[in-house]
Amino acid sequence: MQNDFNFCPACGGRHIQNVKMRKWLCADCGFDLYNNVATAVGLIICDDKGRVLFEKRGKEPRKGFLALPGGFVDPDEAAEDAVYRECEEETGLPPTKMNYLCSFPNTYEYKNIVYKTCDLFFEAELPAGEALTAQEGEVTAFEWRQVRNEQDLGELPLAFKSAWQALLTWLAIKEQRSNFAIKKLLGGRI
């Protein structure tokens, strides 16, 4: 799928071309539009039982599949502010703590347009004992799921590859933290 214009948005000419999905260039007037990557955020939120929070998507793309809470960063918005806003919009709760984890490229197809994104993932915590409220039209349900290894991940109907990659990274970091804590408990002897 390619994002093409039939006419130049500036002059209406028909000689606009898509140059390797990087930009559009009009030979008639010199119009030059870059296809820059959009930024999105995703949150890995665990409960006190170690389960990860997933949302069942209420709209396309990938309606009905599981996703991590999150969404696109708005213009003039910092990624951290987007984490706070998206979390509160989609779950009804603001995060009480967040830490940057990793990033991965993603492809988001919506209404026959292909958006290339850079998805930034954060670990986040929610206020204890508060009820989740799904954002109408965006989220149809919440699911708390165990994610202990790659096999657990393989059983999840995840909407986006970038979330799968982020959860693998999160598992690896979690294991490193655990090994470090054990080593510290044993006084450095492992």
Coordinates of N, CA, C and O in Angstrom, one line a residue, residues 44 68 101-107 119 121 153 158 160-172:
I44 N 3.3 0.0 29.6 CA 3.3 -1.3 30.2 C 3.0 -1.1 31.7 O 3.8 -0.6 32.4
L68 N -1.6 -2.3 24.2 CA -1.2 -1.6 25.4 C -1.9 -0.3 25.4 O -2.1 0.3 24.4
L101 N 11.1 3.1 28.6 CA 11.6 1.7 28.5 C 12.4 1.5 27.2 O 13.6 1.1 27.2
C102 N 11.7 1.7 26.0 CA 12.4 1.5 24.7 C 11.5 2.1 23.6 O 10.4 2.6 23.9
S103 N 12.0 1.9 22.4 CA 11.2 2.4 21.2 C 11.3 1.4 20.1 O 12.4 0.7 20.0
F104 N 10.3 1.3 19.2 CA 10.3 0.4 18.1 C 9.5 1.1 17.0 O 8.5 1.8 17.2
P105 N 9.9 0.9 15.7 CA 9.1 1.3 14.6 C 7.8 0.5 14.4 O 7.8 -0.7 14.9
N106 N 6.8 1.1 13.9 CA 5.6 0.4 13.7 C 4.9 0.9 12.4 O 5.2 2.0 11.9
T107 N 4.0 0.1 11.8 CA 3.2 0.5 10.7 C 1.8 0.5 11.2 O 1.3 -0.5 11.7
D119 N 7.1 4.2 18.0 CA 6.4 3.9 19.3 C 7.3 3.9 20.4 O 8.3 3.1 20.5
F121 N 7.8 3.4 24.4 CA 7.2 2.6 25.5 C 7.7 3.0 26.8 O 8.9 3.2 27.0
L153 N 3.6 -14.4 25.4 CA 3.3 -13.4 24.4 C 2.7 -14.0 23.2 O 1.8 -13.4 22.6
L158 N -2.1 -9.8 19.9 CA -1.7 -8.4 19.9 C -1.9 -7.7 18.6 O -1.7 -8.2 17.5
F160 N -0.3 -4.9 17.5 CA 0.8 -4.3 16.9 C 2.1 -5.0 17.3 O 2.4 -5.3 18.4
K161 N 3.0 -5.2 16.2 CA 4.3 -5.8 16.4 C 5.2 -5.1 17.4 O 5.9 -5.7 18.2
S162 N 5.1 -3.7 17.4 CA 5.9 -2.9 18.3 C 5.6 -3.2 19.8 O 6.6 -3.2 20.6
A163 N 4.4 -3.5 20.1 CA 4.0 -3.9 21.5 C 4.7 -5.2 21.9 O 5.2 -5.4 23.0
W164 N 4.7 -6.2 20.9 CA 5.3 -7.5 21.2 C 6.8 -7.3 21.4 O 7.3 -7.8 22.4
Q165 N 7.5 -6.4 20.6 CA 8.9 -6.2 20.8 C 9.2 -5.5 22.1 O 10.1 -5.8 22.8
A166 N 8.3 -4.5 22.5 CA 8.5 -3.8 23.7 C 8.3 -4.8 24.9 O 9.1 -4.7 25.9
L167 N 7.3 -5.7 24.8 CA 7.1 -6.6 25.9 C 8.3 -7.6 26.1 O 8.7 -7.9 27.2
L168 N 8.9 -8.0 24.9 CA 10.1 -8.8 25.0 C 11.2 -8.1 25.7 O 12.0 -8.6 26.5
T169 N 11.4 -6.8 25.3 CA 12.4 -6.0 26.0 C 12.1 -5.8 27.5 O 13.1 -5.9 28.3
W170 N 10.9 -5.6 27.8 CA 10.5 -5.4 29.2 C 10.8 -6.7 30.0 O 11.3 -6.7 31.1
L171 N 10.5 -7.9 29.4 CA 10.8 -9.2 30.0 C 12.3 -9.3 30.3 O 12.8 -9.7 31.4
A172 N 13.1 -8.9 29.3 CA 14.6 -9.0 29.4 C 15.1 -8.1 30.5 O 16.0 -8.5 31.4

